[in-house]
mmCIF file of C-alpha atoms in Angstrom:
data_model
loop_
_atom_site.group_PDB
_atom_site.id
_atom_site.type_symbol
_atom_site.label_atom_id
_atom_site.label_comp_id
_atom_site.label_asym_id
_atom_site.label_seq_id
_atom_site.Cartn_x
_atom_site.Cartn_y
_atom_site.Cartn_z
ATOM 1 C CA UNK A 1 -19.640 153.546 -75.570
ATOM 2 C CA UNK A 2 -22.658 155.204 -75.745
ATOM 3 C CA UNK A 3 -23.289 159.146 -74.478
ATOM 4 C CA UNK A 4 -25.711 160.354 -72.195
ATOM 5 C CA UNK A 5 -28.919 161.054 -73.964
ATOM 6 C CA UNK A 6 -31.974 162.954 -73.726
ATOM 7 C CA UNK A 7 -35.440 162.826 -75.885
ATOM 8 C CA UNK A 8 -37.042 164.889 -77.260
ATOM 9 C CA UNK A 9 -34.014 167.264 -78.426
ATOM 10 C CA UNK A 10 -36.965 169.345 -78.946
ATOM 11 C CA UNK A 11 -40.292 169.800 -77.820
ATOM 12 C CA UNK A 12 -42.422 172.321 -78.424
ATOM 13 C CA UNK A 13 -46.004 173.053 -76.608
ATOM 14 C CA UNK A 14 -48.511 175.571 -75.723
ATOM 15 C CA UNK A 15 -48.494 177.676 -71.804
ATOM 16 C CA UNK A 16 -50.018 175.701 -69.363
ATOM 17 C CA UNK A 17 -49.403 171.806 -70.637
ATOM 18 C CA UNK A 18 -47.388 169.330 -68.691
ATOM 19 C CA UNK A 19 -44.442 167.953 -70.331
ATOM 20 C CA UNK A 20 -41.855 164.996 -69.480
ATOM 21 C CA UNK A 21 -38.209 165.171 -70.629
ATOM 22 C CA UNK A 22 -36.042 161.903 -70.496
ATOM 23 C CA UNK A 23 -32.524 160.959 -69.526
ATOM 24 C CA UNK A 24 -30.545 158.110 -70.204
ATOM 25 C CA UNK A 25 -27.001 158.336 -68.145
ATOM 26 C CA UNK A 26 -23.746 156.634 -69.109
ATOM 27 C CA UNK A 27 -24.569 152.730 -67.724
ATOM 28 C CA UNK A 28 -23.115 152.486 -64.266
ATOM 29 C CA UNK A 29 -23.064 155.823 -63.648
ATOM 30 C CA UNK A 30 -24.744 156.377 -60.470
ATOM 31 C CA UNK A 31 -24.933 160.326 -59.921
ATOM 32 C CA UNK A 32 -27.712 162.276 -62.129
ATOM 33 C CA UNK A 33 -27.747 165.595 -62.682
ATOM 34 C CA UNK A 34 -30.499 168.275 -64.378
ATOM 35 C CA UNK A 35 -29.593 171.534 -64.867
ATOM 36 C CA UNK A 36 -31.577 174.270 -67.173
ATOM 37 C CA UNK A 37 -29.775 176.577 -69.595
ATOM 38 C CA UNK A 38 -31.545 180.495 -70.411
ATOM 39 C CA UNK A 39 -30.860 181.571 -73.670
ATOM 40 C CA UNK A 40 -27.339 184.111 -72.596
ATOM 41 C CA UNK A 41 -26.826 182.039 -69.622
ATOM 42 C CA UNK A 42 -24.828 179.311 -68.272
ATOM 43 C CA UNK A 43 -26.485 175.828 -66.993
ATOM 44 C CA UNK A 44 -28.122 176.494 -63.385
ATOM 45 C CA UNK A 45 -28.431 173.379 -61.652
ATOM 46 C CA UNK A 46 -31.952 172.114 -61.215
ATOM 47 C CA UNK A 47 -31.800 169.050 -58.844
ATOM 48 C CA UNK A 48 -29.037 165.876 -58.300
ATOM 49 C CA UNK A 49 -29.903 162.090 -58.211
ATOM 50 C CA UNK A 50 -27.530 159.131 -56.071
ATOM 51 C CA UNK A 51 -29.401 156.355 -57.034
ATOM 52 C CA UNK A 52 -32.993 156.358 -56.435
ATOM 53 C CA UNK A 53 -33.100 159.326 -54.646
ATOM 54 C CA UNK A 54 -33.080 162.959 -54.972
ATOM 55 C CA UNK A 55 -30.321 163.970 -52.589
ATOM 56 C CA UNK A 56 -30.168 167.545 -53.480
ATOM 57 C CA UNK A 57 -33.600 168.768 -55.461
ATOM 58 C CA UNK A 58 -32.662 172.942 -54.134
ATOM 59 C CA UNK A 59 -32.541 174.328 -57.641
ATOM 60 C CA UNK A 60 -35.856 173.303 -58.265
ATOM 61 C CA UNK A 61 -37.613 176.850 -59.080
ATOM 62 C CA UNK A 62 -41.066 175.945 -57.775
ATOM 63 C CA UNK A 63 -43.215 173.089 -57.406
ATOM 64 C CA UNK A 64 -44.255 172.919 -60.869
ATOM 65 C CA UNK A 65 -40.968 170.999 -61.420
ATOM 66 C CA UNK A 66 -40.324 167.295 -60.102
ATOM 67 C CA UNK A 67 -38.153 164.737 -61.395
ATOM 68 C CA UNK A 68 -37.728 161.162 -60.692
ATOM 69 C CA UNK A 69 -35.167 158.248 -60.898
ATOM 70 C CA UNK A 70 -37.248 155.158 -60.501
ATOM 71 C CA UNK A 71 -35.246 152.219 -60.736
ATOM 72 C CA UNK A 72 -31.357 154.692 -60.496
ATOM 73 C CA UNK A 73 -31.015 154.561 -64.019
ATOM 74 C CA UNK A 74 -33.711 156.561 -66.848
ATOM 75 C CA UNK A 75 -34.263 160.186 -65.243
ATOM 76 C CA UNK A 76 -37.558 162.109 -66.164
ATOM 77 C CA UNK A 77 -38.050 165.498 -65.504
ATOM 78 C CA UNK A 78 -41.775 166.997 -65.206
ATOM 79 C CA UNK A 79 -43.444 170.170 -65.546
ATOM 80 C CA UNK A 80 -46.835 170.876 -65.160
ATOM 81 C CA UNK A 81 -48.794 174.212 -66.060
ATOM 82 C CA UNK A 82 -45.996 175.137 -68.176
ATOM 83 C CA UNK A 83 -45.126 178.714 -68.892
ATOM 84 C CA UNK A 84 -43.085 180.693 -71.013
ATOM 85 C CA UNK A 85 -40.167 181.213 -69.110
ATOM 86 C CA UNK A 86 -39.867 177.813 -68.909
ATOM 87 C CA UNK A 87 -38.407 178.198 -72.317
ATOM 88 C CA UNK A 88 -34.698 176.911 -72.687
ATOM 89 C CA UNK A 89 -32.723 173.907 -73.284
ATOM 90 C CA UNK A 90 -32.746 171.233 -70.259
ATOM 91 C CA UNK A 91 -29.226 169.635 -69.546
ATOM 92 C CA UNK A 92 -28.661 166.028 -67.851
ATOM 93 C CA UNK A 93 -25.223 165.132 -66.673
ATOM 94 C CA UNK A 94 -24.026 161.746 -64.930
ATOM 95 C CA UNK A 95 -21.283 160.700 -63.542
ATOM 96 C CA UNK A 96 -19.742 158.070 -62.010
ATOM 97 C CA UNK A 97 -20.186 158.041 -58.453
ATOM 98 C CA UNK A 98 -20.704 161.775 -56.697
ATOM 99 C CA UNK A 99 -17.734 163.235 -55.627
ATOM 100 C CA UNK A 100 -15.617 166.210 -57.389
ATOM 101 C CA UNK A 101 -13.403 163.606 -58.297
ATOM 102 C CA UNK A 102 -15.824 162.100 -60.978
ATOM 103 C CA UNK A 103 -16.551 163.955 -63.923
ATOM 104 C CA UNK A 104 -19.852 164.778 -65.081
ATOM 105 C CA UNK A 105 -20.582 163.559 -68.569
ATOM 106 C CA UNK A 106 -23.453 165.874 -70.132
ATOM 107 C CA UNK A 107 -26.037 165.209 -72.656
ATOM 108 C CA UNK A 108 -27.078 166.943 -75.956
ATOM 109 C CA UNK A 109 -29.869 168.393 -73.993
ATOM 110 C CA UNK A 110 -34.080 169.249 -74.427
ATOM 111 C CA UNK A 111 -34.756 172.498 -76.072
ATOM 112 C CA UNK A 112 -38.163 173.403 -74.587
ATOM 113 C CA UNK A 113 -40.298 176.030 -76.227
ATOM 114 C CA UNK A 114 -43.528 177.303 -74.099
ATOM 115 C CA UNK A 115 -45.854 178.953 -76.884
ATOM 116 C CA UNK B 1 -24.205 181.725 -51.953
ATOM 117 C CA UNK B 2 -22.121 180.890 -54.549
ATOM 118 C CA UNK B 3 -20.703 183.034 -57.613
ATOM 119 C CA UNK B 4 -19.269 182.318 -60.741
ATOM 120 C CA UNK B 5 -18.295 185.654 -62.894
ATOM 121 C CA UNK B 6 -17.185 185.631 -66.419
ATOM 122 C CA UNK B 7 -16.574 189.090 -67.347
ATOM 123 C CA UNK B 8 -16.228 188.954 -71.448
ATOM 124 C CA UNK B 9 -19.373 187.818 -73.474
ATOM 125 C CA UNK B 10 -17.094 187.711 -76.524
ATOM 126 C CA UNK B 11 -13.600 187.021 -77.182
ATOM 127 C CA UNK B 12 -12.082 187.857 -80.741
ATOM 128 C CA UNK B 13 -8.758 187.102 -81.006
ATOM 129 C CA UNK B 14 -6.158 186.158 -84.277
ATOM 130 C CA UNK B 15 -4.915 182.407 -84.722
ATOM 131 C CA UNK B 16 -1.167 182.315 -83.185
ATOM 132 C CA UNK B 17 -2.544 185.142 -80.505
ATOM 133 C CA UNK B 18 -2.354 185.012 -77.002
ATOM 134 C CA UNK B 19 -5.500 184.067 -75.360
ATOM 135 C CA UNK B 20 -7.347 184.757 -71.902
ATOM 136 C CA UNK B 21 -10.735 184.069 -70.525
ATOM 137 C CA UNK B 22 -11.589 185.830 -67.331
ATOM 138 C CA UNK B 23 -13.175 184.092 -64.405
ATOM 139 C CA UNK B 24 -13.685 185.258 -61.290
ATOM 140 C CA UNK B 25 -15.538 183.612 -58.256
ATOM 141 C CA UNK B 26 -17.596 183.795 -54.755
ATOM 142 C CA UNK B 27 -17.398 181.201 -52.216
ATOM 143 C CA UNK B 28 -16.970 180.941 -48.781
ATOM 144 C CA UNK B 29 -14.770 177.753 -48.572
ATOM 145 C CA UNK B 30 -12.618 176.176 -50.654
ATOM 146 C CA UNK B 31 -13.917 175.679 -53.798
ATOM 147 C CA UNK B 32 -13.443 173.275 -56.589
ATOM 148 C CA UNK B 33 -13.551 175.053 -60.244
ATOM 149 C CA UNK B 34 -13.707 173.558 -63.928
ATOM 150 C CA UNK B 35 -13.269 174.895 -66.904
ATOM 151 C CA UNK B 36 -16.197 173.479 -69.699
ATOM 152 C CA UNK B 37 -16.227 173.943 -73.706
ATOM 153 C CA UNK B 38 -19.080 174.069 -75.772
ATOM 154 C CA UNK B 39 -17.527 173.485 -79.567
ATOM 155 C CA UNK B 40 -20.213 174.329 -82.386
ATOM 156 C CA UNK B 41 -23.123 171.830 -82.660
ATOM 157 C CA UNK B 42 -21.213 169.420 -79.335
ATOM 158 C CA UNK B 43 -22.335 168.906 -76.475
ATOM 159 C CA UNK B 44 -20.756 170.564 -72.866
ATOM 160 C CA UNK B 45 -17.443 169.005 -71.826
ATOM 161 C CA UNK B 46 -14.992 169.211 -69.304
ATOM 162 C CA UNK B 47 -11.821 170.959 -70.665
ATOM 163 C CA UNK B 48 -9.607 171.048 -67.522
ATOM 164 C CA UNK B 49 -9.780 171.461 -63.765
ATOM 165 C CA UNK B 50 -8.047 173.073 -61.043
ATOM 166 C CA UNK B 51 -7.575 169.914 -58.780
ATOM 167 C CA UNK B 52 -5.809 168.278 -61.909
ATOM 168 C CA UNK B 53 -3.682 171.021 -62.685
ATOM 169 C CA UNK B 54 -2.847 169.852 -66.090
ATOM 170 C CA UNK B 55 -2.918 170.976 -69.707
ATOM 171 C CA UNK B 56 -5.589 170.521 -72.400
ATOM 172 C CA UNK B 57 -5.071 171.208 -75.775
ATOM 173 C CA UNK B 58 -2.659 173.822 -74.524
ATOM 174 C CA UNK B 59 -4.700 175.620 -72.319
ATOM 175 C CA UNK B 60 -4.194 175.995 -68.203
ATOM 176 C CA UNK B 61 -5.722 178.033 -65.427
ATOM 177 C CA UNK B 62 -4.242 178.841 -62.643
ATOM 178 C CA UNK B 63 -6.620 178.882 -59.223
ATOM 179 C CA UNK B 64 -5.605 182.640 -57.607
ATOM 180 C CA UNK B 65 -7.545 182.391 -54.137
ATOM 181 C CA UNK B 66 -6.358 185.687 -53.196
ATOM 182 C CA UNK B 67 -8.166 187.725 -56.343
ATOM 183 C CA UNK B 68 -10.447 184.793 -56.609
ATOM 184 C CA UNK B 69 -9.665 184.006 -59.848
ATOM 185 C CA UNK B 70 -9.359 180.902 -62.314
ATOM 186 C CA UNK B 71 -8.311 182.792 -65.740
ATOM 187 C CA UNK B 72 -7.967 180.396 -68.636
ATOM 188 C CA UNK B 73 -5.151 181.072 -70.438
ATOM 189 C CA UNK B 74 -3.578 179.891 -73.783
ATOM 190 C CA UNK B 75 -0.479 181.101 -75.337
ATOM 191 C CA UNK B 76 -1.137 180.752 -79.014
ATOM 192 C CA UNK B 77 -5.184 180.473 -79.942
ATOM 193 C CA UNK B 78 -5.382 178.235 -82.632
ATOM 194 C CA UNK B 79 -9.118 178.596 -84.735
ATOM 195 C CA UNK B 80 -10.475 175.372 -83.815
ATOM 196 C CA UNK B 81 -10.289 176.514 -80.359
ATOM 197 C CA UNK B 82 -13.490 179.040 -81.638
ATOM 198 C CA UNK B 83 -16.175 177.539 -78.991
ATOM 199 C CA UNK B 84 -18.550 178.374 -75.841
ATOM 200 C CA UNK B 85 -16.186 178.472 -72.711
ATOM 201 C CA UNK B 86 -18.077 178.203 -69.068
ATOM 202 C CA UNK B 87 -16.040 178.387 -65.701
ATOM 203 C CA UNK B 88 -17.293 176.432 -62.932
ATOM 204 C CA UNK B 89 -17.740 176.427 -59.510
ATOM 205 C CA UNK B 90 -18.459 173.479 -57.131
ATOM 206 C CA UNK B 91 -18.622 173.593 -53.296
ATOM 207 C CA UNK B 92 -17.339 171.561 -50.869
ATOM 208 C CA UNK B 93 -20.407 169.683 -49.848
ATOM 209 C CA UNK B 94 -19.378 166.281 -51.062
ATOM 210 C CA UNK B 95 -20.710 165.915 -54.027
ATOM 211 C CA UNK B 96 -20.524 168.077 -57.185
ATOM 212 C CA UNK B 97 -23.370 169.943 -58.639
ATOM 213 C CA UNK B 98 -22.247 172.766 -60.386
ATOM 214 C CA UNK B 99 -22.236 176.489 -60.314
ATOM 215 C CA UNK B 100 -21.453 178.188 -64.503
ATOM 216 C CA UNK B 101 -21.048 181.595 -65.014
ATOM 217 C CA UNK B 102 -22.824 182.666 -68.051
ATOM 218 C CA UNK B 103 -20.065 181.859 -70.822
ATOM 219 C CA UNK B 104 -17.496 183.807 -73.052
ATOM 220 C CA UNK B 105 -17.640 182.812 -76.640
ATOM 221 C CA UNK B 106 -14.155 182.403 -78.495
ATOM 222 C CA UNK B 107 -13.752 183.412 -82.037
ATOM 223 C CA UNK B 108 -10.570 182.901 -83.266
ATOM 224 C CA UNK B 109 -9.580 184.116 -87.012
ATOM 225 C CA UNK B 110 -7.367 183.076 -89.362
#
């Protein structure tokens, strides 16, 4: 069946615009994940969906950053007043049901370039 | 706070070689770690974890609590094995978000 995926793959825009990135999880999978990948660096986890809700939104840098999970399926991630070190690629993940058990399935990811 | 170290940016090895990729970690409990592999052009994906204790494509890791380590190891390194590797770390808070250390990068010639 059909991957986790994410649109754009890339998007490109200029310091201070807002910008939405999209995730579509594996159907049924009820656990979200978005984590944020610096060029040298490994994924650094951003903020974690069960369901509708954002049950764990700590890795959020600032309040620039919000993401929602309307209906506990599509995922968008926002940023307003972009800047440049918001450059990098954006990773979603879902799995199953939360729980170390379940493994998290990622997607291709959002390359985001702040000009 | 939680740590995930992986020493080696870059890994060059030759095919039939012995191969291991350091990790080492910081937690205060008992933690949970993964090994993930980034092939050329692929998306992230889980290669093995500690809880499982089995073997992928040849490859194991052995959770050492004591030196707080989870070293991937492989005993010959084949070329398509050439790839991203991250180590892992989740806590035990019930659910799993993820703690990477920065990544060694395999290279692996014929």
């Amino acid at each position: 069946g059909a991957g986790v995926s994410q649109t754009p793959s890339n998007k490109v825009t200029e310091k201070g615009k807002y910008v939405e990135l999209r995730c579509d999880p594996i159907s049924g999978h009820t656990a979200l994940y978005w984590y944020r990948q610096s060029l040298g660096q490994g994924p650094e986890f951003l903020i974690y969906f069960q369901g509708t809700g954002a049950a764990d939104d700590s890795g959020l840098p600032n309040d620039r950053f919000f993401a929602v999970r309307p209906e506990g399926s599509v995922s968008t991630l926002k940023i307003q007043r972009t800047e440049r070190g918001d450059s990098a690629v954006y990773l979603c993940a879902s799995s199953l049901l939360a729980g170390l058990a379940n493994e998290q399935f990622f997607g291709p990811g959002t390359r985001l370039t702040v000009l | 706070a939680q740590r995930v170290t992986q020493p080696e940016k870059l890994l060059s090895v030759f095919k039939g070689a012995p191969v291991e990729l350091k990790c080492n970690y910081s937690y205060s409990g008992s933690p949970e770690l993964f090994w993930y592999v980034q092939y050329s052009r692929q998306r992230l994906q889980l290669l093995l974890r500690h809880i499982s204790r089995e073997s992928i494509k040849g490859f194991t890791a052995d959770l050492n609590k004591g030196e707080t380590s989870f070293h991937l190891k492989k005993p010959f390194a084949q070329e398509e094995d050439s790839a991203m590797y991250y180590c892992a770390l989740s806590g035990n808070s019930g659910y799993s978000t993820l703690t990477f250390g920065k990544g060694t990068m395999l290279l692996v010639s014929p």
